[in-house]
Short mmCIF file of C-alpha atoms in Angstrom, two decimals:
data_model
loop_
_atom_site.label_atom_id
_atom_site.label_comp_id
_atom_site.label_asym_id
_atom_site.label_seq_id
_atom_site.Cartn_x
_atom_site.Cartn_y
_atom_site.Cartn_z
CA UNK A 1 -108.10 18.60 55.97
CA UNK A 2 -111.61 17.17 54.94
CA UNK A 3 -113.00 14.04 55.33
CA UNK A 4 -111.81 12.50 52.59
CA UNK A 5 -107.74 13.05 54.06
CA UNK A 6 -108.58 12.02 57.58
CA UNK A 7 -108.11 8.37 58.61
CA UNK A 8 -110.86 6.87 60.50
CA UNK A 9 -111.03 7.47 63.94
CA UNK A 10 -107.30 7.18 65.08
CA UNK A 11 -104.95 7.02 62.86
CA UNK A 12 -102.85 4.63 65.09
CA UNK A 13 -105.67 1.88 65.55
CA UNK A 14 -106.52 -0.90 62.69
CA UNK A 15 -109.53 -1.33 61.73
CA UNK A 16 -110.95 -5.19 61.10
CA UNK A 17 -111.47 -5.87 57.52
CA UNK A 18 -112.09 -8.56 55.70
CA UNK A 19 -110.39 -9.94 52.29
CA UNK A 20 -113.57 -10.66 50.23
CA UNK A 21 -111.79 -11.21 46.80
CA UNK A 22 -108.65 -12.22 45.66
CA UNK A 23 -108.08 -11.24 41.96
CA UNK A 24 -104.70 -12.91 40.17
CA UNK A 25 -103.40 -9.64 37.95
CA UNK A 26 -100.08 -10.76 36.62
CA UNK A 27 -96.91 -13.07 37.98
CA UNK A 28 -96.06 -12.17 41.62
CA UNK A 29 -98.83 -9.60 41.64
CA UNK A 30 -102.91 -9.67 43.01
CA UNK A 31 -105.68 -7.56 43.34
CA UNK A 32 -107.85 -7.62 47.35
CA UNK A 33 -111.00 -6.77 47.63
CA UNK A 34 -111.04 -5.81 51.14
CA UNK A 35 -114.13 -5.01 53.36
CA UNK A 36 -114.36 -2.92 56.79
CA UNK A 37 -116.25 -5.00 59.16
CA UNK A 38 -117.65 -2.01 61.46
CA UNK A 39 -120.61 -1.24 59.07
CA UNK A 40 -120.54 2.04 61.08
CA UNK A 41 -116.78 2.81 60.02
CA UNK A 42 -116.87 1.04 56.57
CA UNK A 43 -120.09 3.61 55.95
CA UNK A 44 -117.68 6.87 57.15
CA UNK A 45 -115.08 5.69 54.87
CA UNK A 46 -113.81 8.15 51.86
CA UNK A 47 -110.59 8.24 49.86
CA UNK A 48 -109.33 10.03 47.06
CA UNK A 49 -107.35 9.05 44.34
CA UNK A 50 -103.81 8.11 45.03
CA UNK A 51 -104.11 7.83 48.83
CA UNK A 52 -103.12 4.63 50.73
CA UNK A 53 -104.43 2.20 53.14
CA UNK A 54 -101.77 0.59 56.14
CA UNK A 55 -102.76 -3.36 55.50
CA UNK A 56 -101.83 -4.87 59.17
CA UNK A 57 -100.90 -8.68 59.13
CA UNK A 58 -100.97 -10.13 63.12
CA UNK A 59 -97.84 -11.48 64.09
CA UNK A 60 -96.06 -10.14 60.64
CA UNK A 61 -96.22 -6.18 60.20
CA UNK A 62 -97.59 -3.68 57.95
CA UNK A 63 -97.18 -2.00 54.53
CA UNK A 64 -98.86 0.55 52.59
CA UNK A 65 -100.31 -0.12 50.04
CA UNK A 66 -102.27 2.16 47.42
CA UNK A 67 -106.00 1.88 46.79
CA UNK A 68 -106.98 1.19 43.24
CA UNK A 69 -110.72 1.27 43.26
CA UNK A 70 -113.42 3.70 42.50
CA UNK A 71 -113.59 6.12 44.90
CA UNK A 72 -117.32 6.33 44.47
CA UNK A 73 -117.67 3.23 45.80
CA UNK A 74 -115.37 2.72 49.30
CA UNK A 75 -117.26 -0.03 50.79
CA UNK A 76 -115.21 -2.61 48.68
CA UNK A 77 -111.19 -0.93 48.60
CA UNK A 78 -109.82 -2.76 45.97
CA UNK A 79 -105.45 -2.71 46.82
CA UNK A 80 -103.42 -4.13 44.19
CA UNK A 81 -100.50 -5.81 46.18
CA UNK A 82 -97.18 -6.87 44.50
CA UNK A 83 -95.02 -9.64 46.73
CA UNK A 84 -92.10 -7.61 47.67
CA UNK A 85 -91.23 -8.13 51.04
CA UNK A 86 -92.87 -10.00 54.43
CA UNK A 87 -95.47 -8.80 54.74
CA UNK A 88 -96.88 -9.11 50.95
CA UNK A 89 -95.73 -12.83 50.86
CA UNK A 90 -97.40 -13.52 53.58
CA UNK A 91 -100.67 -11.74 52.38
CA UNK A 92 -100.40 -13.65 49.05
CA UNK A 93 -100.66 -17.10 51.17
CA UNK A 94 -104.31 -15.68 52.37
CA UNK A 95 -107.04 -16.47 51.08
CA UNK A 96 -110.87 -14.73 50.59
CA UNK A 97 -112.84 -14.83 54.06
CA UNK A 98 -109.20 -14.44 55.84
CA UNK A 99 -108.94 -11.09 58.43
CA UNK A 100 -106.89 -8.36 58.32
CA UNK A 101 -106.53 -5.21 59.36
CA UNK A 102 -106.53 -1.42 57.89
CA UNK A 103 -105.64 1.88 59.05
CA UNK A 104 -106.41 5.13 56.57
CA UNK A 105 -106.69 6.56 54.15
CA UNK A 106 -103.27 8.41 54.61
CA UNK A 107 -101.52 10.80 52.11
CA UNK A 108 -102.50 13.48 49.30
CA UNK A 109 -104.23 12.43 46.05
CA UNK A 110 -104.38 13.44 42.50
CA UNK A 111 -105.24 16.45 41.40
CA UNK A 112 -108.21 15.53 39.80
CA UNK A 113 -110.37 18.99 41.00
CA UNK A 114 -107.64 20.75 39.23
CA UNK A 115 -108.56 19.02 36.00
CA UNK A 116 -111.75 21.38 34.79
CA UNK A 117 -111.28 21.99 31.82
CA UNK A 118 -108.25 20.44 31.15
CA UNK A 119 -106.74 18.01 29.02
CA UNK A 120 -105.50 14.40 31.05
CA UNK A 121 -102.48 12.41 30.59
CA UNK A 122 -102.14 9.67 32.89
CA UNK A 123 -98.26 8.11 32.48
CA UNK A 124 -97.80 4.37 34.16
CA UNK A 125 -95.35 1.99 34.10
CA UNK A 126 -96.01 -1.56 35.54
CA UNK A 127 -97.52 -1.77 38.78
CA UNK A 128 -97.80 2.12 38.71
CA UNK A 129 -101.01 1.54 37.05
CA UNK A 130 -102.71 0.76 40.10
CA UNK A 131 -102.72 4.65 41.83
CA UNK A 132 -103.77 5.90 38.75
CA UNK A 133 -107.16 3.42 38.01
CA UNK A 134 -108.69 5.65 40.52
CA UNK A 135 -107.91 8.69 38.88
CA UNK A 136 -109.77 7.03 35.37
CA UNK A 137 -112.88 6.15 37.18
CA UNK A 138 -112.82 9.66 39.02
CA UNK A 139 -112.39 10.91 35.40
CA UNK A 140 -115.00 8.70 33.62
CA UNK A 141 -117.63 9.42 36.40
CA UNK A 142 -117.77 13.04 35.04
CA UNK A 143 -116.34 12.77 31.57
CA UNK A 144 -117.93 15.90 30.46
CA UNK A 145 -115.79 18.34 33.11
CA UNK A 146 -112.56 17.19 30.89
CA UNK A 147 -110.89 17.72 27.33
CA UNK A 148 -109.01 15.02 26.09
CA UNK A 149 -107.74 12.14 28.24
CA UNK A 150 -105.03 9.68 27.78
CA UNK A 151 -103.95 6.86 29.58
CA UNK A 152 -100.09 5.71 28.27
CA UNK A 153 -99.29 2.18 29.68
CA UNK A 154 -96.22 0.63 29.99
CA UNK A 155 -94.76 -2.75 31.12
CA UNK A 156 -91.77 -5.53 30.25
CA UNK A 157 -93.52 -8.00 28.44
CA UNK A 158 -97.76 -7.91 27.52
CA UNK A 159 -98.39 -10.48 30.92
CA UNK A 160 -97.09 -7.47 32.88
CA UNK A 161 -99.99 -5.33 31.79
CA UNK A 162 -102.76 -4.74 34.87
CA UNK A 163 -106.71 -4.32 34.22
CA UNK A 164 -106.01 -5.41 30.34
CA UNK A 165 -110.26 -6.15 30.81
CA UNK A 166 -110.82 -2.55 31.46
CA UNK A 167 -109.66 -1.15 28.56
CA UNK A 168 -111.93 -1.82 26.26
CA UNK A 169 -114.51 0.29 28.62
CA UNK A 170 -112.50 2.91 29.09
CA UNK A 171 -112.57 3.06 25.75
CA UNK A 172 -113.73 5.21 23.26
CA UNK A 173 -114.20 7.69 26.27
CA UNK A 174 -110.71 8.13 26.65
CA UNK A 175 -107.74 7.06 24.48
CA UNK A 176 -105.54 4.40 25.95
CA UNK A 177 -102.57 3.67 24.44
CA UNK A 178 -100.46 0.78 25.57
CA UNK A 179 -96.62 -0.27 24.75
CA UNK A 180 -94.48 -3.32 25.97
CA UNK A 181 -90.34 -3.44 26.27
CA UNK A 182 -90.16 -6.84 24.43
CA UNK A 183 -93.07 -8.46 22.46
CA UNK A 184 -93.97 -11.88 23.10
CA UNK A 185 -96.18 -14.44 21.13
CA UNK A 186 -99.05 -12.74 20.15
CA UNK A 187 -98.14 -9.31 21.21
CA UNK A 188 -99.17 -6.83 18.04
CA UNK A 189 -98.91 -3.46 19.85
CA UNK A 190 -96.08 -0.57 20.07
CA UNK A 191 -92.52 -2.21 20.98
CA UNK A 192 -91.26 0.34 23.24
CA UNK A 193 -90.73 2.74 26.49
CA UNK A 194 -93.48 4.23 27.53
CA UNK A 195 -91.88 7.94 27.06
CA UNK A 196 -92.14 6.89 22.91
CA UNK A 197 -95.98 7.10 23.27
CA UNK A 198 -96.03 10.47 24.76
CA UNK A 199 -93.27 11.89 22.16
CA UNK A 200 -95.62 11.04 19.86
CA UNK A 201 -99.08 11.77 21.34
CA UNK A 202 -100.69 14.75 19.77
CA UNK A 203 -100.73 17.68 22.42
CA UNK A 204 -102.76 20.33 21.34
CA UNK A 205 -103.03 22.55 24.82
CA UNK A 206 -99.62 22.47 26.64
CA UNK A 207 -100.47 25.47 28.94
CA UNK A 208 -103.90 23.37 29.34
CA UNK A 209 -102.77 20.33 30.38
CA UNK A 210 -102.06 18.20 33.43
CA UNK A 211 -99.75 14.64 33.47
CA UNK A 212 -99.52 12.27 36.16
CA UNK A 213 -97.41 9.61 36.17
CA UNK A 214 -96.55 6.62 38.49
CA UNK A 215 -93.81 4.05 38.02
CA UNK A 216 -90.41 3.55 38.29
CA UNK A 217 -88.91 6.41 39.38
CA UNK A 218 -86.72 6.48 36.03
CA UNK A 219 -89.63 6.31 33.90
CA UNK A 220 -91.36 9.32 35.33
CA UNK A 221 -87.97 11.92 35.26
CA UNK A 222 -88.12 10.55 31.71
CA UNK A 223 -91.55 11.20 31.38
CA UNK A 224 -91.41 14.62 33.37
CA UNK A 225 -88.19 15.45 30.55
CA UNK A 226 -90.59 14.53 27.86
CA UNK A 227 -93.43 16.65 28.94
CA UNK A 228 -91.74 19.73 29.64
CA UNK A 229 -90.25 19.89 25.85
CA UNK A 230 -93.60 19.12 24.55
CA UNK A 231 -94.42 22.65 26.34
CA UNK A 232 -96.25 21.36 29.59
CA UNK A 233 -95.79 23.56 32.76
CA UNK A 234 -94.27 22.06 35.54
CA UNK A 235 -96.80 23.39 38.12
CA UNK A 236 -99.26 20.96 36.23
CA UNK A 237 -97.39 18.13 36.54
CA UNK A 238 -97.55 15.41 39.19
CA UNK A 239 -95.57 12.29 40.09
CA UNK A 240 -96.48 9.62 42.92
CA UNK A 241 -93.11 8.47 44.79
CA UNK A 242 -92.90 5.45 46.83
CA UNK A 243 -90.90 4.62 49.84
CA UNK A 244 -90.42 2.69 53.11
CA UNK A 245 -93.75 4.01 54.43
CA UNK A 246 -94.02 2.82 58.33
CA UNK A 247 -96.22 5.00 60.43
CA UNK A 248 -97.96 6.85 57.81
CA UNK A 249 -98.08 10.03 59.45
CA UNK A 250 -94.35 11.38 59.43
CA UNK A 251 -93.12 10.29 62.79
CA UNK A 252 -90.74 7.78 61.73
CA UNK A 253 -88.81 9.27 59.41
CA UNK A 254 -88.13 6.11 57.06
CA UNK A 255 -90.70 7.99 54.00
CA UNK A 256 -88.24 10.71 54.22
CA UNK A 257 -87.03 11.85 50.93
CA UNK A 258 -84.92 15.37 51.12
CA UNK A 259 -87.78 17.88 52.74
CA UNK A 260 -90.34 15.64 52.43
CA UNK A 261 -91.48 13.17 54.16
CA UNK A 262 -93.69 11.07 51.65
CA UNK A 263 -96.40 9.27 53.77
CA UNK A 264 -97.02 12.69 55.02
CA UNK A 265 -96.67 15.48 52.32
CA UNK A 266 -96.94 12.73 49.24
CA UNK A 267 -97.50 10.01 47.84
CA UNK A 268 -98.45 12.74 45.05
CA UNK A 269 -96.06 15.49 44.67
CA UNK A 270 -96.06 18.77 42.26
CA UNK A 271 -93.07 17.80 40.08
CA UNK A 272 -91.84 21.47 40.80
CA UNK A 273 -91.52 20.36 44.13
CA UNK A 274 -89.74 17.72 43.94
CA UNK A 275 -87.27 18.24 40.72
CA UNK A 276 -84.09 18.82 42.31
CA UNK A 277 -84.53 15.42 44.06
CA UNK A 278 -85.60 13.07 41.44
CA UNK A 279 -82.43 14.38 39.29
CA UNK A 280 -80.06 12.44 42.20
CA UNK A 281 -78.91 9.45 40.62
CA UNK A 282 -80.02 6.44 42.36
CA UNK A 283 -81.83 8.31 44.99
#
């Protein structure tokens, strides 16, 4: 395990941070910029892409939460929050200068080392955007290691989209390609799931190229179905699986999900490794 996989000092203490942004995304959901006060720790700190933080509220509990920064720059750990339980309302009532804790990074990452070489196709649907930005800016830091990259984005309605200000950079560098389930007023893109963009999406290297995909869990055994016709190996695809993550290092047992136990062995999981699973129906 190298430094980038190994929280800070103990993995059962939090760490005092600070929330020095707040960033509205879309309804319900907000981007925090969120600083380590220890200049010592925040200067030790490394994650990679897809691994989480614990964000510890006093008096209220703890969640993990995904980082969705750049991980070439971990003094500011951008976490893209969506209010969906006690702890994430009461973070949304918080404002910038407000202290919290952290604990992390836990859990594997992205195979973006495996990439050389390689054509990209990043899958997300809805907030699942979020474990993947740090995947792009991985990708964009060394654009010249990869083939072709594409970033497929999916959400309900247009106001659902995350980062819609970043695409225009990521672009022409890599081709992002963006689809709603209903159009609204002023909407003039694809009208669609997101598994219609990758039916569609010229793939000119099967055996040379590696998805990832993060959303509901529906979307990405769709997705996963959709690759693997298209010719795609299932070694060289990856998913990201969420679930009731409470100590972050496998003790608990709430992550578990069949064999795994996803704080510990995930949040990014080998589709091969996890196939028989994700076919249980509301699993």
């Amino acid at each position: 395990m190298n430094a980038a996989t190994t929280p800070i000092d103990n993995p059962w203490l939090n760490t005092s941070a600070t929330i020095r942004r707040v960033i509205p995304e879309t309804p319900g959901v907000a981007t925090y910029d969120i600083v380590i006060d220890d200049p010592d720790i925040a200067g030790r700190y490394t994650f990679r892409p897809g691994q989480f933080n614990m964000i510890y509220l006093p008096g209220t509990g703890e969640a993990a939460i995904s980082i969705s920064g750049d991980p070439n720059h971990p003094l500011c750990l951008p976490h893209t929050i969506r209010e969906a339980g006690n702890v994430t309302h009461t973070l949304a009532r918080l404002g910038e200068g407000c202290s919290i804790g952290i604990r992390g990074p836990f859990g594997s990452a992205w195979p973006v080392d495996k990439c050389t070489g390689k054509d990209v196709i990043l899958v997300a649907g809805g907030i699942g955007m979020a474990p993947l930005r740090p995947v792009i800016y991985g990708l964009l830091h060394q654009r010249e290691r990869f083939g072709r990259v594409s970033v497929l984005y999916g959400a309900r309605s247009a106001d659902g989209l995350l980062y819609p200000d970043e695409f225009s950079k990521w672009q022409p560098s890599i081709d992002v390609q963006m689809t709603v389930d209903r159009a609204t007023s002023g909407w003039q893109g694809h009208v669609g799931v997101v598994t219609a963009l990758l039916e569609r999406l010229p793939i000119a290297r099967p055996d040379r190229t590696v998805l990832m995909t993060c959303g509901p869990e529906v979307m990405m055994w769709y997705t996963v179905q959709s690759a693997l016709t298209r010719g795609l190996r299932p070694e060289s695809i990856w998913v990201s699986l969420e679930r009731n993550m409470n100590c972050a290092i496998g003790l608990c047992g709430h992550c578990q999900m069949g064999p795994h136990f996803v704080c510990r062995d995930g949040p990014v999981l080998r589709y091969d490794q996890v196939a028989s699973i994700l076919k249980v129906e509301a699993l």
